[in-house]
mmCIF file of C-alpha atoms in Angstrom:
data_model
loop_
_atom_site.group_PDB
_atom_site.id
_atom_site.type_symbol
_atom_site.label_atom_id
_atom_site.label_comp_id
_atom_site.label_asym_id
_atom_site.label_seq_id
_atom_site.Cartn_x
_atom_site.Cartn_y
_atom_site.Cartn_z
ATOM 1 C CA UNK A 1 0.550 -9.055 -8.933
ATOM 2 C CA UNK A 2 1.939 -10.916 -11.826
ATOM 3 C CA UNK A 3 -0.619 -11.615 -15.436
ATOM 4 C CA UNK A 4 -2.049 -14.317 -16.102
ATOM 5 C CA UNK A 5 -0.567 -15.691 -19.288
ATOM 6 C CA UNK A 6 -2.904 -17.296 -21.576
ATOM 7 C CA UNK A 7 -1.563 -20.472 -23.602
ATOM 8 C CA UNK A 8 -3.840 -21.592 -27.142
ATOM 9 C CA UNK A 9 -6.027 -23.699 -26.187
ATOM 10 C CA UNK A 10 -7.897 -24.168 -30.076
ATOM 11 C CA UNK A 11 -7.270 -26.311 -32.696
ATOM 12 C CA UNK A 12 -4.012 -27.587 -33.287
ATOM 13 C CA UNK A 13 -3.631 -27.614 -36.746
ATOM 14 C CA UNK A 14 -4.388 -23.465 -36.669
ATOM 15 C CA UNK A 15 -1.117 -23.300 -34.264
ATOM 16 C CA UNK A 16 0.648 -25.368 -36.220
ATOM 17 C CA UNK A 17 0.280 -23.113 -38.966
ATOM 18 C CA UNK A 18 1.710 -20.383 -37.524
ATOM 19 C CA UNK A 19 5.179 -19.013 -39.085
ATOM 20 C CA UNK A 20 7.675 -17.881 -37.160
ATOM 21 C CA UNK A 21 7.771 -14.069 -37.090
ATOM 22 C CA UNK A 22 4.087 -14.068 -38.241
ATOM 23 C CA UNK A 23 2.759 -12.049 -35.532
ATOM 24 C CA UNK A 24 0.771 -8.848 -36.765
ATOM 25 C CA UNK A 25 1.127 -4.985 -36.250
ATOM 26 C CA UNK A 26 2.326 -3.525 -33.380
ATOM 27 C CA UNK A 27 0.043 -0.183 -32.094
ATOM 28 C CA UNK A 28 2.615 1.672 -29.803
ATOM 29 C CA UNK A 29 1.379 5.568 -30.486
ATOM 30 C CA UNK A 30 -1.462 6.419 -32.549
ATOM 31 C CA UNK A 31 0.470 7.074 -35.818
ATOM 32 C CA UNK A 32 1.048 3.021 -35.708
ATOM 33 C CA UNK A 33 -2.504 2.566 -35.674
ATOM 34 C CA UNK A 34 -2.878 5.600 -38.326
ATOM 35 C CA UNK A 35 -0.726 3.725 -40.662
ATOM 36 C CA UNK A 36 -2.105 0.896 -40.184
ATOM 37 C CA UNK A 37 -5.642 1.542 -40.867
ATOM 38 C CA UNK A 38 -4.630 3.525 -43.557
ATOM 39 C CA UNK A 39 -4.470 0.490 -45.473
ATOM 40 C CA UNK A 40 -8.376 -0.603 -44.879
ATOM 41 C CA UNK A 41 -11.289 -0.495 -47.086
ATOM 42 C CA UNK A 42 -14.477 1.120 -45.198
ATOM 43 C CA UNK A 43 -15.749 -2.364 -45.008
ATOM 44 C CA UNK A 44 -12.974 -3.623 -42.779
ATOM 45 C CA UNK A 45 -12.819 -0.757 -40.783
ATOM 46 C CA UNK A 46 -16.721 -0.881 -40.254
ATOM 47 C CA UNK A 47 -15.997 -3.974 -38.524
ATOM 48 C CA UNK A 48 -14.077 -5.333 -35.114
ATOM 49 C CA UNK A 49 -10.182 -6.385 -35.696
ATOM 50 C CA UNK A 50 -9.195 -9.171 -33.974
ATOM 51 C CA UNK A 51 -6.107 -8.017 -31.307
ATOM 52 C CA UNK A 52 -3.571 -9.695 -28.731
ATOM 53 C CA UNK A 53 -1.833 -7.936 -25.847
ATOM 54 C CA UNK A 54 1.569 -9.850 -26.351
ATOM 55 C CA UNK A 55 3.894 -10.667 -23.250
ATOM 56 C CA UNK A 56 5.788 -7.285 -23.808
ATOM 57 C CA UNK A 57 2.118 -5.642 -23.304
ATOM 58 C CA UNK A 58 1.919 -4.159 -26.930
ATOM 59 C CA UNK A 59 -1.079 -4.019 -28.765
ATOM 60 C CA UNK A 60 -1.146 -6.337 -32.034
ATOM 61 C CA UNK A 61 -3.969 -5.628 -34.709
ATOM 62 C CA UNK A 62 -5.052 -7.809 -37.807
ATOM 63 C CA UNK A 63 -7.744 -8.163 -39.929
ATOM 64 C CA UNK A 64 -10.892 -9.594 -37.892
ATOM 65 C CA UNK A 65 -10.772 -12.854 -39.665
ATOM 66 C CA UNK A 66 -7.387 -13.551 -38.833
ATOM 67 C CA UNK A 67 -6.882 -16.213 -36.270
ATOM 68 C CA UNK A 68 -5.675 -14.912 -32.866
ATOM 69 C CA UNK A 69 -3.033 -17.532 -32.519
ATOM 70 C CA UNK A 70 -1.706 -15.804 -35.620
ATOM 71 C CA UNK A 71 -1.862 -12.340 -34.219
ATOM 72 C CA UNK A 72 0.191 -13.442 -31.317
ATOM 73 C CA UNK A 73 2.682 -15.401 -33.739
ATOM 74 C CA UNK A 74 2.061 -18.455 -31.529
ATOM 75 C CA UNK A 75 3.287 -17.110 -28.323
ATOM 76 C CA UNK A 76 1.123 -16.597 -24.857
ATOM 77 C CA UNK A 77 -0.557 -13.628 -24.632
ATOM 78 C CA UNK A 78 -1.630 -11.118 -21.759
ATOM 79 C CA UNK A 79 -5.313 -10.953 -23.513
ATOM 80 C CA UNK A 80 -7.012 -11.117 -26.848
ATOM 81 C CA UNK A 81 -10.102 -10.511 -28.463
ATOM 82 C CA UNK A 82 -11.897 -8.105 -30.991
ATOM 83 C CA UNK A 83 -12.001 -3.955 -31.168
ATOM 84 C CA UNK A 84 -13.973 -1.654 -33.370
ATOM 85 C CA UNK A 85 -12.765 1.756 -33.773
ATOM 86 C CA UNK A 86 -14.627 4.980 -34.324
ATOM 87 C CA UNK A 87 -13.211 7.914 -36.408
ATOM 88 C CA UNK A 88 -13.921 11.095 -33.787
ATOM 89 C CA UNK A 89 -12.839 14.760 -33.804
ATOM 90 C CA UNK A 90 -10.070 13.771 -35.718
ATOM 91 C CA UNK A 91 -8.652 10.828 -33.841
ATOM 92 C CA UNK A 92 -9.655 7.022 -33.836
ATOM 93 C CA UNK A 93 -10.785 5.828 -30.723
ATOM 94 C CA UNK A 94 -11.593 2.415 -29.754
ATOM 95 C CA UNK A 95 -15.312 1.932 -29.591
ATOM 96 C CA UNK A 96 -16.374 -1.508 -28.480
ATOM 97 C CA UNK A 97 -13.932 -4.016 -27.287
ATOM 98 C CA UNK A 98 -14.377 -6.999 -26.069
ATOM 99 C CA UNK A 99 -12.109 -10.781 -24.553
ATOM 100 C CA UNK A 100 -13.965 -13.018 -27.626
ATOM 101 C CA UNK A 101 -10.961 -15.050 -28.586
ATOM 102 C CA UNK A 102 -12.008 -18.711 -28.767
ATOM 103 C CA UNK A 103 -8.431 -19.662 -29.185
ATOM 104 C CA UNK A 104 -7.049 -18.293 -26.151
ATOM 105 C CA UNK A 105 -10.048 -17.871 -23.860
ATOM 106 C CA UNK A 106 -9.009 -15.408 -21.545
ATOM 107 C CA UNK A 107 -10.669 -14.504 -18.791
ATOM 108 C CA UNK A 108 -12.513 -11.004 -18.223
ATOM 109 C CA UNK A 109 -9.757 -10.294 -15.613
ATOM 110 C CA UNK A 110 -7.395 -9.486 -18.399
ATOM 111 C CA UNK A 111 -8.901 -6.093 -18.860
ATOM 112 C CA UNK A 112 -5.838 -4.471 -16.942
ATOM 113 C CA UNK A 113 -3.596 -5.853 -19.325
ATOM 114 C CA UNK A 114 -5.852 -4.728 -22.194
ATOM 115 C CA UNK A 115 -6.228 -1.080 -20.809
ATOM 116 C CA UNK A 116 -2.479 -0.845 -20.178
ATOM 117 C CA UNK A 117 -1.535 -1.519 -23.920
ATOM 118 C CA UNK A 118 -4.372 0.427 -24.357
ATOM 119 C CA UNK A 119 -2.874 3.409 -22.514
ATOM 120 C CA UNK A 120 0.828 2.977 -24.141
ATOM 121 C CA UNK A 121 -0.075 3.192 -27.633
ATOM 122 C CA UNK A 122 -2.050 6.379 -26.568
ATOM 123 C CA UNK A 123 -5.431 4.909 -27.722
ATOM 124 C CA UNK A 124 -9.106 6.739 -26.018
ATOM 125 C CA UNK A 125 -10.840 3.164 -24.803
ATOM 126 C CA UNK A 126 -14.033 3.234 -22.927
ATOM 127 C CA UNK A 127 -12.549 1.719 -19.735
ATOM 128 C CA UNK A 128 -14.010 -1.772 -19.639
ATOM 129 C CA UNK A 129 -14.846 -4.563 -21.817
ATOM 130 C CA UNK A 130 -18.130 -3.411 -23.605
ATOM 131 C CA UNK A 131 -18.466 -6.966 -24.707
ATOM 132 C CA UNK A 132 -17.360 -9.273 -21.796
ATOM 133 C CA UNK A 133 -16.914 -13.029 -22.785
ATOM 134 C CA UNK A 134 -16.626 -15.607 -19.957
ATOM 135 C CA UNK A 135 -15.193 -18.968 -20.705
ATOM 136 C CA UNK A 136 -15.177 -22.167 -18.791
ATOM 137 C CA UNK A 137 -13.971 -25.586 -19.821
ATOM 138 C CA UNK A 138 -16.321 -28.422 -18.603
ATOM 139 C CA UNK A 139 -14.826 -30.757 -15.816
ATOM 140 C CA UNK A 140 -16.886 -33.762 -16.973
ATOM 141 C CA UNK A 141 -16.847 -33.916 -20.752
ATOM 142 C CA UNK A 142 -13.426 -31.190 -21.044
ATOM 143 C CA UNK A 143 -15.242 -29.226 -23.872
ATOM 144 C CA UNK A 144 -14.596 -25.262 -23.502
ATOM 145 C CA UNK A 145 -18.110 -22.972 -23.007
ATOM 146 C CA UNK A 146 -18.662 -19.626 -23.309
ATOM 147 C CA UNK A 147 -21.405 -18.583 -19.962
ATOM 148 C CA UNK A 148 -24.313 -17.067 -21.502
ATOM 149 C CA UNK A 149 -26.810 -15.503 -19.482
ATOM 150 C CA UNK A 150 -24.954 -16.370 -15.969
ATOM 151 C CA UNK A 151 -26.008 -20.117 -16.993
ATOM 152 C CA UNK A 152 -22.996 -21.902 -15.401
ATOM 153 C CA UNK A 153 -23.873 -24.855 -17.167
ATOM 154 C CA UNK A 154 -21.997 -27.052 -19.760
ATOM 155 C CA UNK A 155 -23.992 -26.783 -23.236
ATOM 156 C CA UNK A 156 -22.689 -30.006 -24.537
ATOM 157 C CA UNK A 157 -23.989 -32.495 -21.130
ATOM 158 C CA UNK A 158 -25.205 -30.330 -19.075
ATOM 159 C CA UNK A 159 -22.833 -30.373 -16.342
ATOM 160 C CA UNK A 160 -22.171 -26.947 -13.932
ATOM 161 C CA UNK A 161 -19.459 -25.388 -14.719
ATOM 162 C CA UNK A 162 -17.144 -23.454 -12.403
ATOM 163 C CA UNK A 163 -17.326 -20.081 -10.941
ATOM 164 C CA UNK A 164 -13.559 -19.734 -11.453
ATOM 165 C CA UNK A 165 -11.472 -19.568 -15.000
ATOM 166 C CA UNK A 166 -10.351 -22.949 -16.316
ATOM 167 C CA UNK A 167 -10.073 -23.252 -19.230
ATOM 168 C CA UNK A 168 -6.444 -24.190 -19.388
ATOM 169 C CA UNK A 169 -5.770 -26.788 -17.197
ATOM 170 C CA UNK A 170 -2.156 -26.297 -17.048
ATOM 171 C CA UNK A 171 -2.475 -22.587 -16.269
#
């Protein structure tokens, strides 16, 4: 079975800004993420970092504030959202995780793609997303929702939305 790829789908002046060559660290053993988090204050590391599988199916990390879009240097992406770690028995493990990227959207059927990268870069996960996001773009008004409480309904008119992902509509 071949991944979905997920497009941007957010504002277009944050893809616009992306650089070429912008996208952030790659985690492909845990001395990359070592090294990386090295470089963080206890109040960043007290908080999620915002991540993209790229279409490779590495693991890229930034600062949570960072814009996903920027993570991924522009490209598609296999999955995205935000990670906490944990500092255990002497190794970082990822904590919480969860698909909240409002940029890319991707569905809660990404989580094989996540766990793989996961798995490469040698990273303890708890297995699924502790955090699961589900998205759905409206098919009367064409403004994206996030589900809350299994209310399939659009929050801007009202309308239902769909049991199936799509939110881009030239996936």
């Amino acid at each position: 079975m071949t991944e979905r790829r997920y497009r941007y789908v957010g504002p277009v002046d944050l893809l616009s800004a992306v650089k070429p060559g912008e996208e952030r660290h790659a985690i492909g053993s845990p001395g990359d993420l070592i090294s990386w988090l090295t470089g963080r204050d206890d109040a960043e590391l007290a908080e999620p970092f915002t991540y993209v599988v790229d279409l490779t199916g590495t693991l890229r990390l930034a600062p949570r504030r960072s814009e996903h879009v920027a993570c991924a240097g522009g490209a598609p992406v296999l999955g995205a959202g935000e990670l906490t770690f944990r500092h255990e028995w002497g190794r970082w493990i990822v904590y919480e995780i969860s698909n909240q990227s409002t940029g890319y959207c991707p569905d809660v059927t990404t989580w094989p793609a996540v766990r793989d990268a996961l798995d490469r870069a040698g990273l303890e996960h708890p297995g699924h997303f502790t955090h699961p996001v589900i998205f759905r773009r409206c098919p009367a008004c064409d403004e994206r929702n996030v589900v809350r409480d299994d209310d399939y309904h659009c929050v801007f008119c009202d309308t239902e939305l769909p049991a199936a992902w799509n939110v881009d509509p030239r996936a």
